[in-house]
JSON list of C-alpha atoms in Angstrom, two decimals:
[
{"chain": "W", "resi": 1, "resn": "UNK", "atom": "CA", "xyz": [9.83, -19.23, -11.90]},
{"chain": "W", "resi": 2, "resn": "UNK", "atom": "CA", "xyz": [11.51, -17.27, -14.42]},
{"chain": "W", "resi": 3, "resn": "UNK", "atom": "CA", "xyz": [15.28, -16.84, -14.47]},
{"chain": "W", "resi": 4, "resn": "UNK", "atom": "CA", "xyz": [16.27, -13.16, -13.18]},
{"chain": "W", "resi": 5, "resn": "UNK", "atom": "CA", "xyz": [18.56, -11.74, -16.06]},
{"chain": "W", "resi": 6, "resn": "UNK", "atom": "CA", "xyz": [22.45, -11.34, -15.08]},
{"chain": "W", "resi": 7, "resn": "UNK", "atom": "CA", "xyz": [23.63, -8.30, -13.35]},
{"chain": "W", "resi": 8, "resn": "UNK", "atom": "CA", "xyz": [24.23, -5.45, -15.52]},
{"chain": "W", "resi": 9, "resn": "UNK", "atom": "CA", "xyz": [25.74, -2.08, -14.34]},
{"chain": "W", "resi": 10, "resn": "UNK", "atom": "CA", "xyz": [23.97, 0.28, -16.58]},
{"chain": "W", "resi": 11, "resn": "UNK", "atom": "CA", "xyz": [25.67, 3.12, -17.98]},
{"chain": "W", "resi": 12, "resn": "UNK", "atom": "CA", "xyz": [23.86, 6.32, -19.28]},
{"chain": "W", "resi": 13, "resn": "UNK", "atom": "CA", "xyz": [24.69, 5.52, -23.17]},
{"chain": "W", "resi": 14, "resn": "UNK", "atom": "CA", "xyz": [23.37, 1.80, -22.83]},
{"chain": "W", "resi": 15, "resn": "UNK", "atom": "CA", "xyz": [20.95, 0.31, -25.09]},
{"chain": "W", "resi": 16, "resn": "UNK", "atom": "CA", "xyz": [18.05, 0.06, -23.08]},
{"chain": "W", "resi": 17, "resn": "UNK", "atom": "CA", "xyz": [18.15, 4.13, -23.18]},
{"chain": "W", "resi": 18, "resn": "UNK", "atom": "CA", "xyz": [17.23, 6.74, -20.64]},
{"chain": "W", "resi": 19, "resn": "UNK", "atom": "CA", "xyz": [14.24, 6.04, -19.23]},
{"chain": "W", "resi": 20, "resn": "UNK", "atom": "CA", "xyz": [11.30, 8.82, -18.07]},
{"chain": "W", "resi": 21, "resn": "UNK", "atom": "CA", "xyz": [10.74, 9.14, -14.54]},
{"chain": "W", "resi": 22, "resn": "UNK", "atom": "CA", "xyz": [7.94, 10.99, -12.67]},
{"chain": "W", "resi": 23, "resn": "UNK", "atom": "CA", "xyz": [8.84, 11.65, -9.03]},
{"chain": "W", "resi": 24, "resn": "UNK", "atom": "CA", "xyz": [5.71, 12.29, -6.85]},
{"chain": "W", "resi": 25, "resn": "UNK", "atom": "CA", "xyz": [7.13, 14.12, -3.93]},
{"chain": "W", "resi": 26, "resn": "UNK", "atom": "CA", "xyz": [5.92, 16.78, -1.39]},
{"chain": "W", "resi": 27, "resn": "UNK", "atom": "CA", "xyz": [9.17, 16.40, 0.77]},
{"chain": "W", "resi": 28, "resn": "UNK", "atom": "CA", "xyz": [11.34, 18.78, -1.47]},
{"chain": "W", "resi": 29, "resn": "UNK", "atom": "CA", "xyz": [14.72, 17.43, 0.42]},
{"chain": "W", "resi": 30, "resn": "UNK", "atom": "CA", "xyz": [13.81, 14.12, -0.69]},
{"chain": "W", "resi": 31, "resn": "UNK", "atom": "CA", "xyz": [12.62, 14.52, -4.57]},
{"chain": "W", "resi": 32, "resn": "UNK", "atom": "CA", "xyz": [15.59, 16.80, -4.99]},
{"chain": "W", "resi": 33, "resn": "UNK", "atom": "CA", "xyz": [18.30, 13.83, -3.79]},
{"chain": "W", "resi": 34, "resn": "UNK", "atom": "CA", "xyz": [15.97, 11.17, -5.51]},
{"chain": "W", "resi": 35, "resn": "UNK", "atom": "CA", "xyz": [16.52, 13.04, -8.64]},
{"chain": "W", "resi": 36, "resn": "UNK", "atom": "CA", "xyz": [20.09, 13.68, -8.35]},
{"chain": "W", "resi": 37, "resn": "UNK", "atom": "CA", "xyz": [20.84, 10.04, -8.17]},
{"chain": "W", "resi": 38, "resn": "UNK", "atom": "CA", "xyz": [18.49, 8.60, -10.63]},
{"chain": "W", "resi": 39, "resn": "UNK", "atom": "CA", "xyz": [18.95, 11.70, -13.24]},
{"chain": "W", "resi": 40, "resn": "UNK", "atom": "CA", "xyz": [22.46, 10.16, -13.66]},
{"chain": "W", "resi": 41, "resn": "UNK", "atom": "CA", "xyz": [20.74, 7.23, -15.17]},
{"chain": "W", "resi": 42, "resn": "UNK", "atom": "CA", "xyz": [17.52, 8.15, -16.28]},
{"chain": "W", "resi": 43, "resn": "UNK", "atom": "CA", "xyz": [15.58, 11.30, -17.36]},
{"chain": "W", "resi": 44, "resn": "UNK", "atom": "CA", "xyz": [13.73, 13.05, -14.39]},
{"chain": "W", "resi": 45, "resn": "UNK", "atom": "CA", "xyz": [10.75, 15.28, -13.72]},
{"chain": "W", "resi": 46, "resn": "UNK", "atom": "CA", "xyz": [9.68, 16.06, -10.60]},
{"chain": "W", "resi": 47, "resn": "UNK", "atom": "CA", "xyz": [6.17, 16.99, -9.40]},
{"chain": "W", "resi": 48, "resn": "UNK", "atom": "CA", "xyz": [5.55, 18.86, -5.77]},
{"chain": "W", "resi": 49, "resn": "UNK", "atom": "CA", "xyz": [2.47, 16.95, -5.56]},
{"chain": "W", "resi": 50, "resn": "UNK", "atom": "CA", "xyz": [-0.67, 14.83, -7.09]},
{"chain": "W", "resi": 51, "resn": "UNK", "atom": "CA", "xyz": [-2.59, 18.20, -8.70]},
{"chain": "W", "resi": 52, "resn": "UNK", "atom": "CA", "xyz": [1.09, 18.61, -10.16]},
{"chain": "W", "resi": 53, "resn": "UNK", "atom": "CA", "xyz": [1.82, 14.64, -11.43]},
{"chain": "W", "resi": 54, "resn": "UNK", "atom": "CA", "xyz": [-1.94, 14.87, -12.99]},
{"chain": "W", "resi": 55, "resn": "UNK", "atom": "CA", "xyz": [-0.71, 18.20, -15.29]},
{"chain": "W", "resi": 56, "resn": "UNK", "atom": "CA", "xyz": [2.68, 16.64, -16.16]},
{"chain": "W", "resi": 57, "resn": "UNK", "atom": "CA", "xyz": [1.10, 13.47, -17.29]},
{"chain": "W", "resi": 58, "resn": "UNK", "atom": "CA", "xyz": [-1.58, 15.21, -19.19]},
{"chain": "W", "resi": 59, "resn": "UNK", "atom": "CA", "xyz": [1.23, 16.14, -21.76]},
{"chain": "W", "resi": 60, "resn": "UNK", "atom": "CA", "xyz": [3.72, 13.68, -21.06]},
{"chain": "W", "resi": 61, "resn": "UNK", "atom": "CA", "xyz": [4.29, 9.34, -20.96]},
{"chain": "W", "resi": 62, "resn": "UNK", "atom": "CA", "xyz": [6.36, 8.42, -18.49]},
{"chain": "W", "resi": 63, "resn": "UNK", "atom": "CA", "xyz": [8.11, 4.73, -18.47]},
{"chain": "W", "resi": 64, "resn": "UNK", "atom": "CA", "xyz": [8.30, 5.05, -14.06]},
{"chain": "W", "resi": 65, "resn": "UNK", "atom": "CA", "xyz": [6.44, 6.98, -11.60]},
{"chain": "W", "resi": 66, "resn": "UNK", "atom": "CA", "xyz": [7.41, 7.26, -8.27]},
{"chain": "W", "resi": 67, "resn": "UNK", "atom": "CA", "xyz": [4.60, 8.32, -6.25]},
{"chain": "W", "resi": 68, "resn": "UNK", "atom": "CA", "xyz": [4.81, 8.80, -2.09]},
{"chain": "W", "resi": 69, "resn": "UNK", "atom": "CA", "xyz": [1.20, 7.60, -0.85]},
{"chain": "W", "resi": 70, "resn": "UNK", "atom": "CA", "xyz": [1.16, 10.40, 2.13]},
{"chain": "W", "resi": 71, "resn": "UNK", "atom": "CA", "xyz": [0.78, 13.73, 0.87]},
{"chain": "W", "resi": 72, "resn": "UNK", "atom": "CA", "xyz": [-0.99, 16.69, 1.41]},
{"chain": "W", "resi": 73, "resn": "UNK", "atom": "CA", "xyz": [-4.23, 17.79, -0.81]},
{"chain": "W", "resi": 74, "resn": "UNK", "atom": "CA", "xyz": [-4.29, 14.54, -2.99]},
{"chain": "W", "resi": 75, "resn": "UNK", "atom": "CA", "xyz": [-2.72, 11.68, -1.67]},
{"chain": "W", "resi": 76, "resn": "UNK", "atom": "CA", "xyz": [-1.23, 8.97, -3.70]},
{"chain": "W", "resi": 77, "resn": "UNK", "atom": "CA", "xyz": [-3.67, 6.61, -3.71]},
{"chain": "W", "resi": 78, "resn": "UNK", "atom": "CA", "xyz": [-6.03, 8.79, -5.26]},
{"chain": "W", "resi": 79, "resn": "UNK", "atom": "CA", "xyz": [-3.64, 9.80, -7.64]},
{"chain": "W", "resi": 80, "resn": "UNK", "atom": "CA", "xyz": [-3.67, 6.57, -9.00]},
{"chain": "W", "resi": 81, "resn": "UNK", "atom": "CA", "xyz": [-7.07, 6.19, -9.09]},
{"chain": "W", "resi": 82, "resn": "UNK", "atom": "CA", "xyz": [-7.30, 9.47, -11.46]},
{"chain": "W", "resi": 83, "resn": "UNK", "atom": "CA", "xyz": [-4.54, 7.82, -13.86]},
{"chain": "W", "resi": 84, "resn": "UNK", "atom": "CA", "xyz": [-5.86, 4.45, -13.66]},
{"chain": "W", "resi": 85, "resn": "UNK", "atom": "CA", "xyz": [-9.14, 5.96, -15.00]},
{"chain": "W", "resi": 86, "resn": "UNK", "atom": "CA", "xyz": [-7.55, 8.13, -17.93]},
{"chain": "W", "resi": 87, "resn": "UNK", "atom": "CA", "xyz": [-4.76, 5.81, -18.81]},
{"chain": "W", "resi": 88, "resn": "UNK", "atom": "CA", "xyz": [-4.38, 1.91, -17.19]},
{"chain": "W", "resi": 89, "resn": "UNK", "atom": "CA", "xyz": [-1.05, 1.86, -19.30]},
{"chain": "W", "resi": 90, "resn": "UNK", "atom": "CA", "xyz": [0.10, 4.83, -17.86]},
{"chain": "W", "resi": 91, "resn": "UNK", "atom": "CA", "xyz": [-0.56, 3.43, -14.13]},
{"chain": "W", "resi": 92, "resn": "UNK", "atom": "CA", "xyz": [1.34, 0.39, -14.93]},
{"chain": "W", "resi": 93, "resn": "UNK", "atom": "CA", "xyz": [4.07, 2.66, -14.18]},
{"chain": "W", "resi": 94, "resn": "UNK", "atom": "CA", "xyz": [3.71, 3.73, -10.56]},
{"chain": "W", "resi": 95, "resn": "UNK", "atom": "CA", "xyz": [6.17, 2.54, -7.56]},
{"chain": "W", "resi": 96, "resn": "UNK", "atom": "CA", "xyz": [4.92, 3.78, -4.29]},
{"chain": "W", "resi": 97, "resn": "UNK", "atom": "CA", "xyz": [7.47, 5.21, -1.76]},
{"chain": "W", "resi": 98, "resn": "UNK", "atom": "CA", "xyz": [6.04, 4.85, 1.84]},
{"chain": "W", "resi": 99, "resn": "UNK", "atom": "CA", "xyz": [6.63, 5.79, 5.26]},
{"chain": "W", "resi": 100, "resn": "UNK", "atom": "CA", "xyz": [6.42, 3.10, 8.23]},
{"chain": "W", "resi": 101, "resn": "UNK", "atom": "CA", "xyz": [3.76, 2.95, 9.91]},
{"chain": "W", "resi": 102, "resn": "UNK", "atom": "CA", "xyz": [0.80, 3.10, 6.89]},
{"chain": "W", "resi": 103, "resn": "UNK", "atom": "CA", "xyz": [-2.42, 1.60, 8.22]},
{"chain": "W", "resi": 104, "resn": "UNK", "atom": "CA", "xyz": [-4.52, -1.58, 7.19]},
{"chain": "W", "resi": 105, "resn": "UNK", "atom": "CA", "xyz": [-6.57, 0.69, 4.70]},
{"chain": "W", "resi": 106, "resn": "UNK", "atom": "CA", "xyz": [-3.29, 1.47, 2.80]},
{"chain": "W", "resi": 107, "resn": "UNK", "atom": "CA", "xyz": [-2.11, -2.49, 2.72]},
{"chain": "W", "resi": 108, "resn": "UNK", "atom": "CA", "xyz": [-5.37, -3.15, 1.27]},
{"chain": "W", "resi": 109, "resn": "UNK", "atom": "CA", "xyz": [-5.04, -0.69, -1.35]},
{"chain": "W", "resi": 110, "resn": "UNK", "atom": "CA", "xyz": [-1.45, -1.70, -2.37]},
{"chain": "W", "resi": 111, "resn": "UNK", "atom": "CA", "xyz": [-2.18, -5.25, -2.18]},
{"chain": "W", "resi": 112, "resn": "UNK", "atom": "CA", "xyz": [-5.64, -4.37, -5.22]},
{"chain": "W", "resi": 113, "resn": "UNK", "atom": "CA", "xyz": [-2.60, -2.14, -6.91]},
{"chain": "W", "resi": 114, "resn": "UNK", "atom": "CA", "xyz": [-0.58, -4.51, -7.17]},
{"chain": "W", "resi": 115, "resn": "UNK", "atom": "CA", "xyz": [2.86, -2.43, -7.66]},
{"chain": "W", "resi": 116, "resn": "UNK", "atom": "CA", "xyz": [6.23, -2.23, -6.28]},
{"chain": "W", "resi": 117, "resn": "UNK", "atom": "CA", "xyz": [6.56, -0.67, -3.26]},
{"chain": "W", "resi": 118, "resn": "UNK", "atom": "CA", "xyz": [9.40, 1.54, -2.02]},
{"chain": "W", "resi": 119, "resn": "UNK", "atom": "CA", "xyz": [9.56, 1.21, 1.93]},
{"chain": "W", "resi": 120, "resn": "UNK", "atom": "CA", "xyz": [11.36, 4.78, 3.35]},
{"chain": "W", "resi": 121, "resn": "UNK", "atom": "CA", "xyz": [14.33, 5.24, 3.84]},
{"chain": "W", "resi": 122, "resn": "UNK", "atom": "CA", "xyz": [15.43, 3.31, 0.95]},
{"chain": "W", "resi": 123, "resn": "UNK", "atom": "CA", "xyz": [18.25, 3.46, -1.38]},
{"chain": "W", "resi": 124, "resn": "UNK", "atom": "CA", "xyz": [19.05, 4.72, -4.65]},
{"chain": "W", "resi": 125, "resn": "UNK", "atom": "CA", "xyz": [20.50, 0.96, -5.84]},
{"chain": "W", "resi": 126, "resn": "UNK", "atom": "CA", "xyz": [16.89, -0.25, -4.51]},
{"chain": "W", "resi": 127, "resn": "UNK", "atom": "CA", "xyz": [15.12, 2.45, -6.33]},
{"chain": "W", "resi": 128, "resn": "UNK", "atom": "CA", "xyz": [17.00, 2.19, -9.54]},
{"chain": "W", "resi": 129, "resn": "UNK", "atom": "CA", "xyz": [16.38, -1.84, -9.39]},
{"chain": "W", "resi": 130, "resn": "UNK", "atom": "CA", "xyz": [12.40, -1.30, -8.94]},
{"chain": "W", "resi": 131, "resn": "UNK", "atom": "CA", "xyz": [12.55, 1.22, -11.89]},
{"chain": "W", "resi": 132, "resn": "UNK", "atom": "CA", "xyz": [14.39, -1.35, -14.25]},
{"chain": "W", "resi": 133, "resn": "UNK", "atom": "CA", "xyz": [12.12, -3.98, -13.45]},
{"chain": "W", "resi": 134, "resn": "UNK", "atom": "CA", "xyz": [8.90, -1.78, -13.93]},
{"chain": "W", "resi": 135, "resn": "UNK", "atom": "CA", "xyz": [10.73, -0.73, -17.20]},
{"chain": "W", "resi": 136, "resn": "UNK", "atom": "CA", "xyz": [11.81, -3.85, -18.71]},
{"chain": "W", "resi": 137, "resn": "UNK", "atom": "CA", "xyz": [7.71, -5.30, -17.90]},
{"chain": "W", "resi": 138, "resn": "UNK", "atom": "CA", "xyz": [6.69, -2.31, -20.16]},
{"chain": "W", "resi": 139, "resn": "UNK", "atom": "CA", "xyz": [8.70, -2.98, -22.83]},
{"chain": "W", "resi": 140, "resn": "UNK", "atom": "CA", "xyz": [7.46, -6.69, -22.47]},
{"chain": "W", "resi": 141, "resn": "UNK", "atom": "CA", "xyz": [3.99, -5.74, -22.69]},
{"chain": "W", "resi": 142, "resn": "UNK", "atom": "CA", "xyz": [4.87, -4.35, -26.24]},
{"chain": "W", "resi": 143, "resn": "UNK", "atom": "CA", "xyz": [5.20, -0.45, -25.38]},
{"chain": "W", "resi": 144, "resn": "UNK", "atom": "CA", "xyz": [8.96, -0.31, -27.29]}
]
């Protein structure tokens, strides 16, 4: 197993940069105080929902996006799908925030996925430590 890197506390000015976050959020309480606490660290867009995310990446690359799988119109999962499809680098990116209670369907589904997975009511530490990892893989994967 690889060695996790030392603890860091990571200031706004520090050389791994800002990164880009997409939050995927229809509860407006919730995207607002997610982006409060990570836009001290990172850069943040928020999107009201999937139809939203899919405009905002059409223009944009994001380094994180944090999608909730529950939402009205287009849920997560689908999402996904749709980015997957028009840019696999792009959904390299995702973290899913999720409710309790998501049925056997939706473990199936993040199991194929494959990504981190943000279990509500989490915290911002916990959310800022899935976002650097997801980060620091993409820069790995050569996308400086």
């Amino acid at each position: 197993a690889e060695e996790p890197p030392p603890r860091v506390s990571v200031a706004p000015d520090s050389h791994q940069g800002r990164a880009r976050i997409l939050i995927v959020e229809d509860e407006r309480a919730l995207a607002r105080a997610l982006a409060e606490e990570l836009g001290r660290v990172h850069e943040v867009a928020v999107a009201g929902g999937a139809s939203h995310a899919l405009s905002l990446l059409a223009e944009n690359q994001f380094d994180v996006i944090l999608c909730d799988l529950r939402m009205p119109g287009m849920s997560g999962e689908v999402l996904y799908g749709k980015v997957e499809d028009r840019n696999p680098t792009q959904a390299r990116a995702f973290i899913f925030m999720t409710g309790v209670g998501f049925g056997a369907d939706v473990e199936r589904f993040l199991a194929a996925a494959g990504r981190p997975v943000l279990e509500k009511p989490f915290s911002a530490e916990a959310a800022l430590e899935a976002i650097g990892k997801v980060v620091a893989k993409g820069r790995i994967s050569g996308r400086a």
